[in-house]
Amino acid sequence: MKRRAALVMAVAMLVGCQREQRDLRLDPPVAAALDQVAPTANGIGGAPPDVYVALGGPYESNAYNLGEGKRLYTWFNCKGCHADGGGASGPALMDGWWRYGADPVSLFVSLRDGRPNGMPAYRDKLTTEQIWQLVGYVQTIGMASATTAAPSRNDEMQSRPAENRAPAAADLPTPPSR
Amino acid sequence: MRLRHLIVSVLLPLAAGGCAGSQSALDPQGPNAASLAWLIGAFTIVCGIVWLLVMIVVGVALLRRRGAAEPADTPLAEDPGRERRKGAVVLAAVLATVVIVTGLTVISYLATHSLTAASGEPLVVRLRGYQWWWEVTYTSPSPDRFVTSANEIRVPVGRPVRLELSAADVIHSFWVPSLAGKQDLIPGRDNQLTFTAERPGIYRAQCAEFCGVQHARMALVVVALPPDEFAAWLDGQLRDAATPANEEEAAGREVASGKACAACHTIRGTPAAGTLGPDLTHVASRQTIAAGTLPTTRGSLAAWIADPQGVKPGNKMPMVPLSADELRAVSAYMASLK
C-alpha cells in the first residue's frame, strides 16, 4: 500500500517536471514552409500549411510564442491603429468579429499581405515566424474564453481582463451574424 | 605534497590573476572605483582581524584544561570574583563591537558619499537597457549634436561622466568594476551614475541584474580616450553612414534598407530608420557586436545575421531569410560602416 502510494507520488512529481518548450530557433525550411498558406479565393479563410498542423499549432498554444506576439504588437505599433476599445484609424480588436476573418489563415494573410482600407502589408518588415506569433496573440485579444496558454502580463494599466483570466468578452454582445 | 604543489602552481596564480585585468573592482582605474576598492580592503582587514580573534578565543576556551577549583557537585554555585571578571570581558567585547561597527558604518558612509561628488562639468551620456543590449546616447547642449550608438561607451580621460540610466523592458544593472560601482536601470524610474576614468584603456562592463535568458551575454566596453581623440571620434560619429565603396557594399545597402533589417535598425543616411534595435550607422567602429558576444569582423557579422538565434538563443533579432549573395553583400556593407 505504502509502496503504491509512493509510486503514485513519484509519477505525479515527474509529471510536474513537464515544462513548456521554447522553440527559439525555427529551422529555415520549416519557417519557409510556414509561409505556404492556402487562402480561399477571396482571401478569407483557407487551409494552414501542413507543417503548421504537424507542429501542433504552436502559435496558439505556446505561452512563449504568445508573449513574443504581444511584444511585437507593441513594437510594430499595432496599437497605433487598433487601440483597445476605441481604435484610432483601424477597428478595435476586442469583439472577435473581424471583417477579414478571425481564423489563423485569414489573420496570417491580413498581416502578411495587408487588407483594403488601410491595413499595411508586413511581408518585408516581419519574418514568417513573427507573423505567426502575432496571429496567435491577436486571437487572444478577441477571445471569449480563457485558454491554458497566455502571454505575459501588461506592464502598463490593464484596459481589459488579463489574457489568462476568465472570459474577457463575456459581457460583450454576441457578434452579429453575416 | 602533490596537492600543495597543485595549489601553489595552479590555484594561487589563478586567484591572483582574477584581481587584475579589464574587469576588476580590485584594480581601480578611477577615483570612484578606488574609494570602493579601499572600502573593500578596510572591511576585509577589520573583519579578518575580528574573525581571527574570535577563533583564538574559541580555541582557547575549547582546549583550556578545566581548573580543579570547580566543584562538580555544585554547578550553580557562584563565585563573586569570577562573575566580576566575566562581566568585564563581556562589557569589553560589547564596547569593541560597538566601536568597530560604528567605525565601519562611518567609513562606508564617507566612501559612498564621495561617489556622487564630481568635480567639473560632466559629460552626460544616456544609457538605456534593453533585452539584451545597451543603447548609448551622447548628449550635448545643442540637440543636433546628439549621437546614438550601442554596446560601447567612449569617454574622455579625466572628465567626469554622468550616465543617465533607464530601462525599456525589465530591470538591468550597469557595472563597470574598474571604474565604478553597480547602478540599476529600472523601467519608469531614471537613475544616475557618475564616474571618471583616470587612464586611457578599455574596461569591460556587464549587466549585473538577471534580466532574462541572455543576461550573461549583455556586456559592453567602456573605452577611455584622451580628450582630443574623444572629440575627434565624436565628430566622426555625428556623420551619416559611410557611402558604399564598391558594388557589393552598394548591394548590401539595398538589402539592409529593403529587407526586414530596416524595420528595427537605423542606418543614418539610408532609408533604414527603425528604432527597436541598435543603431548601425557606425557599427563596424565598435569593438563587439550583439552586446559583447562577438568581435566585430565581417565574418562574425555574417554569422550573426545568418543565424542570430544560433549565436545568442532567445535574443530578439529574428532570422531574416537571405540568399547567399544577399548575406555576402550585407555583411560587406556592415563591415564598411566604420
Coordinates of C-alpha atoms in Angstrom, one line a residue:
Chain A
M1 CA 0.0 0.0 0.0
K2 CA 2.7 2.4 1.1
R3 CA 4.8 1.4 -1.9
R4 CA 1.9 2.0 -4.3
A5 CA 1.3 5.5 -2.8
A6 CA 5.0 6.3 -3.2
L7 CA 4.8 5.2 -6.8
V8 CA 1.8 7.4 -7.5
M9 CA 3.6 10.3 -5.8
A10 CA 6.7 9.8 -7.9
V11 CA 4.7 9.7 -11.1
A12 CA 2.8 12.8 -10.1
M13 CA 6.1 14.6 -9.4
L14 CA 7.6 13.5 -12.7
V15 CA 4.6 15.0 -14.5
G16 CA 5.4 18.2 -12.6
C17 CA 8.7 18.3 -14.4
Q18 CA 6.9 18.9 -17.7
R19 CA 7.9 22.3 -18.9
E20 CA 6.8 24.3 -21.9
Q21 CA 9.3 24.1 -24.7
R22 CA 10.5 27.3 -26.2
D23 CA 11.4 26.8 -29.8
L24 CA 13.9 29.7 -30.1
R25 CA 15.4 28.7 -33.4
L26 CA 13.0 27.6 -36.1
D27 CA 14.7 25.6 -38.8
P28 CA 14.8 27.7 -42.0
P29 CA 12.9 25.1 -44.1
V30 CA 10.2 25.0 -41.5
A31 CA 10.0 28.8 -41.5
A32 CA 9.7 28.8 -45.3
A33 CA 7.0 26.1 -45.2
L34 CA 5.0 28.0 -42.7
D35 CA 4.6 30.7 -45.3
Q36 CA 2.7 28.3 -47.6
V37 CA -0.9 29.1 -46.5
A38 CA -3.7 28.3 -48.9
P39 CA -6.3 31.0 -48.5
T40 CA -9.6 30.9 -50.4
A41 CA -10.2 33.0 -53.5
N42 CA -11.4 36.0 -51.5
G43 CA -8.6 35.8 -49.1
I44 CA -10.7 35.0 -46.1
G45 CA -10.4 31.6 -44.5
G46 CA -8.4 28.7 -46.0
A47 CA -6.1 25.9 -45.1
P48 CA -3.0 26.4 -42.9
P49 CA 0.3 24.8 -44.2
D50 CA 0.8 21.1 -43.4
V51 CA 3.8 21.9 -41.2
Y52 CA 1.6 24.2 -39.0
V53 CA -0.6 21.2 -38.3
A54 CA 2.3 18.9 -37.9
L55 CA 3.9 21.2 -35.3
G56 CA 0.6 21.2 -33.4
G57 CA -0.4 24.8 -33.8
P58 CA 2.4 26.2 -31.6
Y59 CA 1.4 29.8 -32.1
E60 CA -1.9 29.4 -30.3
S61 CA -0.9 27.1 -27.5
N62 CA 2.6 28.1 -26.5
A63 CA 2.9 30.9 -24.0
Y64 CA 6.3 32.0 -25.2
N65 CA 5.1 32.5 -28.7
L66 CA 2.0 34.4 -27.4
G67 CA 4.3 36.6 -25.3
E68 CA 6.5 37.3 -28.3
G69 CA 3.4 38.2 -30.3
K70 CA 2.3 40.6 -27.6
R71 CA 5.8 42.2 -27.7
L72 CA 5.6 42.6 -31.5
Y73 CA 2.1 44.0 -31.2
T74 CA 3.6 46.9 -29.3
W75 CA 6.9 47.1 -31.1
F76 CA 5.3 47.4 -34.6
N77 CA 2.7 49.8 -33.3
C78 CA -0.4 47.7 -34.0
K79 CA -1.8 49.7 -31.0
G80 CA -1.4 52.8 -33.0
C81 CA -4.5 51.8 -35.1
H82 CA -6.1 49.0 -33.2
A83 CA -6.3 50.5 -29.8
D84 CA -8.3 48.7 -27.1
G85 CA -11.9 49.7 -27.1
G86 CA -11.7 52.5 -29.5
G87 CA -9.3 52.0 -32.3
A88 CA -7.9 55.2 -33.9
S89 CA -7.7 54.6 -37.6
G90 CA -8.4 50.8 -37.5
P91 CA -11.1 48.8 -35.8
A92 CA -10.6 47.8 -32.2
L93 CA -10.0 44.1 -32.0
M94 CA -11.9 43.3 -28.8
D95 CA -15.0 41.6 -30.0
G96 CA -13.6 38.7 -32.0
W97 CA -15.7 39.6 -35.0
W98 CA -13.4 40.8 -37.7
R99 CA -14.1 41.9 -41.2
Y100 CA -11.4 39.8 -42.8
G101 CA -11.8 36.7 -40.7
A102 CA -10.6 35.6 -37.2
D103 CA -9.2 32.2 -38.1
P104 CA -5.4 31.8 -38.2
V105 CA -5.1 31.7 -42.0
S106 CA -7.1 34.9 -42.5
L107 CA -5.1 36.7 -39.9
F108 CA -1.9 35.5 -41.4
V109 CA -2.9 36.8 -44.8
S110 CA -4.1 40.1 -43.3
L111 CA -0.8 40.7 -41.6
R112 CA 1.4 39.4 -44.5
D113 CA -0.4 41.0 -47.5
G114 CA -2.4 43.8 -45.9
R115 CA -6.1 44.5 -46.4
P116 CA -8.1 47.2 -48.1
N117 CA -8.9 50.4 -46.2
G118 CA -5.5 50.9 -44.6
M119 CA -4.1 47.7 -43.2
P120 CA -0.5 47.7 -44.5
A121 CA 1.4 44.6 -45.6
Y122 CA 4.1 43.4 -43.2
R123 CA 5.8 41.0 -45.6
D124 CA 9.1 42.9 -45.7
K125 CA 9.1 44.0 -42.1
L126 CA 8.4 40.8 -40.2
T127 CA 9.6 37.2 -40.7
T128 CA 7.1 34.4 -41.2
E129 CA 7.6 33.2 -37.6
Q130 CA 6.9 36.7 -36.2
I131 CA 3.7 37.0 -38.3
W132 CA 2.5 33.6 -36.9
Q133 CA 3.4 34.8 -33.3
L134 CA 1.3 37.9 -33.9
V135 CA -1.5 35.8 -35.3
G136 CA -1.5 33.8 -32.1
Y137 CA -1.5 36.8 -29.9
V138 CA -4.2 38.8 -31.9
Q139 CA -6.5 35.8 -31.4
T140 CA -6.3 36.2 -27.6
I141 CA -7.4 39.8 -27.9
G142 CA -10.8 38.9 -29.2
M143 CA -11.1 35.6 -27.3
A144 CA -14.4 35.0 -25.4
S145 CA -13.0 32.3 -23.1
A146 CA -9.6 31.8 -21.4
T147 CA -7.2 29.3 -22.7
T148 CA -4.4 27.4 -20.9
A149 CA -1.7 29.4 -22.5
A150 CA -1.5 33.1 -22.1
P151 CA 1.1 35.8 -22.9
S152 CA 3.0 37.7 -20.2
R153 CA 1.1 40.4 -18.3
N154 CA 0.9 44.0 -19.3
D155 CA 3.4 46.4 -17.9
E156 CA 1.0 49.3 -18.2
M157 CA -2.5 49.6 -16.9
Q158 CA -4.9 46.9 -18.0
S159 CA -7.8 48.1 -20.1
R160 CA -9.4 44.6 -20.1
P161 CA -9.0 41.5 -18.0
A162 CA -5.6 39.8 -18.4
E163 CA -5.4 37.2 -21.1
N164 CA -5.1 34.4 -18.6
R165 CA -8.2 35.3 -16.8
A166 CA -11.8 34.3 -17.3
P167 CA -13.8 35.4 -20.3
A168 CA -12.8 38.8 -21.5
A169 CA -15.6 39.2 -23.9
A170 CA -18.3 37.5 -22.0
D171 CA -20.1 40.8 -21.3
L172 CA -20.0 41.9 -24.9
P173 CA -23.0 41.5 -27.1
T174 CA -23.0 38.5 -29.4
P175 CA -21.2 39.2 -32.7
P176 CA -23.8 40.0 -35.4
S177 CA -24.2 37.2 -37.9
R178 CA -23.4 37.9 -41.5
Chain B
M1 CA 52.9 17.1 -1.4
R2 CA 51.3 16.8 -4.8
L3 CA 48.2 18.7 -3.5
R4 CA 50.3 21.5 -2.2
H5 CA 52.1 21.7 -5.5
L6 CA 48.8 22.0 -7.3
I7 CA 47.6 24.8 -5.1
V8 CA 50.8 26.8 -5.4
S9 CA 51.3 26.3 -9.2
V10 CA 47.7 26.5 -10.4
L11 CA 45.2 27.9 -8.0
L12 CA 47.2 30.8 -6.5
P13 CA 48.2 32.4 -9.8
L14 CA 44.6 31.9 -11.0
A15 CA 43.2 33.6 -7.9
A16 CA 45.7 36.4 -8.1
G17 CA 45.0 36.7 -11.9
G18 CA 41.4 37.4 -11.1
C19 CA 42.4 40.6 -9.3
A20 CA 43.7 42.5 -12.3
G21 CA 42.5 43.0 -15.9
S22 CA 39.9 45.0 -17.7
Q23 CA 37.0 44.0 -15.4
S24 CA 38.1 44.1 -11.7
A25 CA 37.0 46.1 -8.7
L26 CA 40.4 45.4 -7.1
D27 CA 42.3 47.1 -9.9
P28 CA 40.7 50.5 -9.9
Q29 CA 41.2 52.9 -12.8
G30 CA 39.3 55.9 -11.4
P31 CA 38.6 57.7 -8.1
N32 CA 35.2 56.1 -7.6
A33 CA 36.4 52.6 -8.1
A34 CA 39.5 53.5 -5.9
S35 CA 37.4 54.5 -3.0
L36 CA 35.3 51.4 -3.3
A37 CA 38.5 49.2 -3.5
W38 CA 39.8 51.0 -0.4
L39 CA 36.5 50.2 1.3
I40 CA 36.7 46.5 0.3
G41 CA 40.3 46.4 1.7
A42 CA 39.3 48.1 5.0
F43 CA 36.4 45.8 5.6
T44 CA 38.4 42.7 4.7
I45 CA 41.2 43.6 7.1
V46 CA 39.0 44.7 10.0
C47 CA 36.6 41.7 9.7
G48 CA 39.6 39.4 9.2
I49 CA 41.2 40.5 12.4
V50 CA 37.9 40.2 14.3
W51 CA 37.4 36.7 12.9
L52 CA 40.9 35.7 13.9
L53 CA 40.4 37.0 17.5
V54 CA 37.1 35.2 17.8
M55 CA 38.7 31.9 16.5
I56 CA 41.6 32.3 19.0
V57 CA 39.2 32.8 21.9
V58 CA 37.0 29.9 20.9
G59 CA 40.1 27.7 20.5
V60 CA 41.5 28.7 23.9
A61 CA 38.1 28.0 25.5
L62 CA 37.9 24.6 24.0
L63 CA 41.4 23.4 24.7
R64 CA 41.8 25.0 28.2
R65 CA 42.3 22.5 31.0
R66 CA 39.4 22.6 33.4
G67 CA 40.6 24.0 36.8
A68 CA 40.4 21.8 39.9
A69 CA 38.6 24.7 41.7
E70 CA 35.3 23.9 40.0
P71 CA 33.4 21.6 42.3
A72 CA 31.4 19.2 40.1
D73 CA 28.6 18.7 42.6
T74 CA 27.6 22.4 42.8
P75 CA 27.5 23.6 39.2
L76 CA 25.3 26.5 40.1
A77 CA 27.5 27.9 42.9
E78 CA 28.5 31.5 42.3
D79 CA 32.0 32.9 42.8
P80 CA 31.7 36.7 43.1
G81 CA 35.2 37.4 41.8
R82 CA 34.8 35.1 38.9
E83 CA 31.4 36.7 38.0
R84 CA 33.0 40.2 38.0
R85 CA 35.8 39.0 35.7
K86 CA 33.3 37.5 33.3
G87 CA 31.2 40.7 33.3
A88 CA 34.3 42.8 32.5
V89 CA 35.1 40.5 29.5
V90 CA 31.5 40.7 28.1
L91 CA 31.5 44.5 28.6
A92 CA 34.8 44.9 26.7
A93 CA 33.5 42.7 23.9
V94 CA 30.3 44.7 23.6
L95 CA 32.2 48.0 23.6
A96 CA 34.6 46.7 21.0
T97 CA 31.7 45.6 18.8
V98 CA 30.0 49.0 19.0
V99 CA 33.2 50.8 18.2
I100 CA 34.1 48.6 15.2
V101 CA 30.5 48.6 13.7
T102 CA 30.3 52.4 14.1
G103 CA 33.7 52.8 12.6
L104 CA 32.8 50.6 9.6
T105 CA 29.5 52.5 9.2
V106 CA 31.2 55.8 9.1
I107 CA 33.9 54.8 6.6
S108 CA 31.2 53.2 4.4
Y109 CA 29.2 56.3 4.5
L110 CA 32.1 58.5 3.7
A111 CA 33.3 56.3 0.8
T112 CA 29.8 56.0 -0.8
H113 CA 29.2 59.7 -0.2
S114 CA 32.3 60.6 -2.2
L115 CA 31.0 58.6 -5.2
T116 CA 28.5 61.3 -6.1
A117 CA 30.9 64.2 -5.6
A118 CA 32.1 65.1 -9.1
S119 CA 34.4 68.0 -10.0
G120 CA 33.9 69.9 -13.2
E121 CA 31.2 69.9 -15.9
P122 CA 30.3 66.3 -16.6
L123 CA 29.7 64.7 -20.0
V124 CA 26.1 63.5 -19.9
V125 CA 25.5 60.1 -21.6
R126 CA 22.2 58.4 -21.6
L127 CA 22.3 54.6 -21.2
R128 CA 19.2 52.6 -21.8
G129 CA 19.0 48.9 -21.1
Y130 CA 17.1 46.6 -23.5
Q131 CA 16.9 42.8 -23.5
W132 CA 19.8 42.2 -24.2
W133 CA 21.8 45.2 -25.3
W134 CA 22.6 48.7 -24.4
E135 CA 21.6 51.9 -26.2
V136 CA 24.1 54.7 -25.6
T137 CA 23.2 58.4 -26.4
Y138 CA 25.8 61.1 -26.1
T139 CA 24.0 64.4 -25.2
S140 CA 25.2 67.9 -25.9
P141 CA 23.8 71.4 -25.2
S142 CA 22.8 71.6 -28.8
P143 CA 20.3 68.8 -29.8
D144 CA 21.8 68.4 -33.3
R145 CA 24.9 67.0 -31.7
F146 CA 23.2 64.1 -30.0
V147 CA 24.7 60.8 -31.1
T148 CA 23.1 57.3 -30.7
S149 CA 25.3 54.2 -30.5
A150 CA 25.1 50.9 -28.8
N151 CA 27.1 48.5 -26.6
E152 CA 30.1 50.7 -26.3
I153 CA 30.7 53.9 -24.2
R154 CA 33.6 56.1 -25.2
V155 CA 34.6 58.6 -22.5
P156 CA 37.3 61.3 -22.3
V157 CA 40.0 60.7 -19.7
G158 CA 39.9 62.9 -16.7
R159 CA 36.4 64.4 -17.3
P160 CA 33.6 63.1 -15.1
V161 CA 30.9 61.2 -17.0
R162 CA 27.3 61.2 -15.8
L163 CA 25.3 58.3 -17.0
E164 CA 21.6 58.8 -17.1
L165 CA 20.2 55.3 -16.7
S166 CA 16.9 54.0 -17.9
A167 CA 15.4 50.7 -19.0
A168 CA 13.0 49.8 -21.7
D169 CA 11.7 46.4 -20.5
V170 CA 13.0 44.9 -17.3
I171 CA 15.4 45.9 -14.6
H172 CA 19.1 45.8 -15.7
S173 CA 22.2 46.9 -13.8
F174 CA 25.3 48.7 -15.2
W175 CA 28.5 47.5 -13.7
V176 CA 32.0 48.5 -14.8
P177 CA 34.1 47.3 -11.9
S178 CA 37.3 49.0 -12.9
L179 CA 35.6 52.5 -12.9
A180 CA 32.6 52.5 -10.6
G181 CA 30.1 50.5 -8.6
K182 CA 26.8 49.0 -9.7
Q183 CA 23.7 51.0 -10.5
D184 CA 20.4 49.7 -11.6
L185 CA 18.5 50.6 -14.7
I186 CA 14.8 50.5 -13.8
P187 CA 11.8 50.8 -16.2
G188 CA 9.9 54.0 -15.4
R189 CA 12.5 55.4 -13.0
D190 CA 15.6 57.2 -14.1
N191 CA 18.9 56.7 -12.3
Q192 CA 22.3 58.3 -12.4
L193 CA 25.9 57.2 -12.0
T194 CA 28.9 59.5 -12.2
F195 CA 32.4 58.2 -12.7
T196 CA 35.8 59.4 -14.0
A197 CA 38.4 57.4 -15.9
E198 CA 41.9 58.4 -15.0
R199 CA 43.8 56.4 -17.5
P200 CA 43.1 55.6 -21.2
G201 CA 42.1 52.0 -21.6
I202 CA 39.4 49.5 -22.3
Y203 CA 37.2 48.4 -19.4
R204 CA 34.6 45.7 -19.7
A205 CA 31.2 46.2 -18.2
Q206 CA 28.4 43.7 -17.6
C207 CA 24.7 43.7 -16.8
A208 CA 24.6 42.8 -13.1
E209 CA 20.9 42.1 -12.6
F210 CA 19.4 39.0 -14.0
C211 CA 17.3 40.2 -16.9
G212 CA 16.3 37.1 -18.9
V213 CA 17.9 34.2 -20.9
Q214 CA 20.7 36.2 -22.4
H215 CA 21.6 38.2 -19.3
A216 CA 25.1 36.7 -19.4
R217 CA 25.7 38.0 -22.9
M218 CA 24.7 41.5 -22.1
A219 CA 28.1 43.2 -21.8
L220 CA 29.6 46.4 -23.1
V221 CA 33.0 48.0 -23.1
V222 CA 33.9 51.5 -21.8
V223 CA 36.8 52.9 -23.8
A224 CA 38.6 55.8 -22.2
L225 CA 40.3 58.1 -24.7
P226 CA 42.5 61.2 -24.4
P227 CA 40.1 64.3 -24.7
D228 CA 41.2 65.4 -28.2
E229 CA 40.9 61.8 -29.5
F230 CA 37.4 61.6 -28.0
A231 CA 36.3 64.9 -29.6
A232 CA 37.5 63.7 -33.0
W233 CA 35.8 60.3 -32.5
L234 CA 32.5 62.1 -31.6
D235 CA 32.7 64.3 -34.7
G236 CA 33.1 61.1 -36.7
Q237 CA 30.0 59.5 -35.1
L238 CA 27.9 62.6 -36.0
R239 CA 28.4 61.9 -39.6
D240 CA 26.0 59.8 -41.7
A241 CA 26.9 56.2 -42.6
A242 CA 29.8 55.7 -45.0
T243 CA 28.7 55.5 -48.6
P244 CA 29.4 52.1 -50.2
A245 CA 32.8 52.0 -51.8
N246 CA 32.0 49.2 -54.3
E247 CA 29.2 47.3 -55.9
E248 CA 29.0 44.6 -53.3
E249 CA 28.6 47.2 -50.5
A250 CA 26.0 49.1 -52.5
A251 CA 24.0 45.8 -52.9
G252 CA 24.4 45.3 -49.2
R253 CA 22.9 48.7 -48.5
E254 CA 19.9 47.8 -50.7
V255 CA 19.4 44.6 -48.7
A256 CA 19.7 46.4 -45.4
S257 CA 17.2 49.0 -46.3
G258 CA 14.8 46.8 -48.3
K259 CA 14.6 43.7 -46.1
A260 CA 13.3 43.4 -42.6
C261 CA 16.6 44.9 -41.2
A262 CA 15.2 48.4 -41.7
A263 CA 12.1 47.7 -39.6
C264 CA 14.2 47.6 -36.4
H265 CA 17.6 49.2 -37.2
T266 CA 18.7 52.7 -38.1
I267 CA 21.5 53.5 -40.5
R268 CA 21.6 57.2 -40.8
G269 CA 21.8 58.4 -44.4
T270 CA 19.8 55.5 -45.7
P271 CA 16.0 54.7 -45.6
A272 CA 16.6 52.3 -42.7
A273 CA 15.2 54.2 -39.7
G274 CA 13.8 51.6 -37.2
T275 CA 14.3 52.3 -33.5
L276 CA 13.7 48.8 -32.0
G277 CA 17.3 47.5 -32.3
P278 CA 20.8 49.0 -32.1
D279 CA 21.8 51.9 -34.3
L280 CA 24.0 50.5 -37.0
T281 CA 25.3 53.8 -38.6
H282 CA 28.8 53.1 -37.3
V283 CA 28.5 49.5 -36.3
A284 CA 32.0 48.5 -37.6
S285 CA 33.7 51.2 -35.5
R286 CA 32.6 49.3 -32.3
Q287 CA 34.7 46.6 -30.8
T288 CA 31.9 44.0 -30.4
I289 CA 28.5 43.1 -31.8
A290 CA 25.5 41.7 -30.0
A291 CA 26.4 43.3 -26.7
G292 CA 29.9 41.8 -26.3
T293 CA 29.0 38.4 -27.8
L294 CA 31.3 38.5 -30.9
P295 CA 34.2 40.7 -32.0
T296 CA 33.3 43.0 -34.9
T297 CA 34.6 41.3 -38.0
R298 CA 33.0 40.7 -41.4
G299 CA 32.8 37.0 -40.6
S300 CA 31.1 37.4 -37.2
L301 CA 28.7 40.0 -38.7
A302 CA 27.8 37.4 -41.4
A303 CA 27.4 34.7 -38.8
W304 CA 25.2 36.9 -36.6
I305 CA 22.9 37.9 -39.5
A306 CA 22.7 34.4 -40.9
D307 CA 21.7 32.8 -37.6
P308 CA 21.1 35.2 -34.6
Q309 CA 19.3 32.5 -32.6
G310 CA 22.2 30.1 -33.0
V311 CA 24.7 32.6 -31.7
K312 CA 22.6 34.0 -28.9
P313 CA 19.4 31.9 -28.4
G314 CA 16.4 33.8 -27.3
N315 CA 17.5 37.3 -28.4
K316 CA 15.0 39.5 -30.1
M317 CA 16.6 39.5 -33.5
P318 CA 14.8 37.1 -35.9
M319 CA 16.5 35.1 -38.6
V320 CA 15.7 37.0 -41.8
P321 CA 15.9 34.7 -44.8
L322 CA 18.6 35.9 -47.1
S323 CA 20.2 34.3 -50.1
A324 CA 24.0 33.6 -50.0
D325 CA 24.6 36.6 -52.3
E326 CA 22.5 38.9 -50.1
L327 CA 24.3 37.7 -47.0
R328 CA 27.7 38.3 -48.5
A329 CA 26.6 41.8 -49.6
V330 CA 25.0 42.8 -46.4
S331 CA 28.0 41.6 -44.3
A332 CA 30.4 43.5 -46.6
Y333 CA 28.3 46.6 -46.1
M334 CA 28.0 46.2 -42.3
A335 CA 31.8 45.8 -42.1
S336 CA 32.3 49.0 -44.1
L337 CA 30.2 51.1 -41.6
K338 CA 33.2 52.5 -39.7

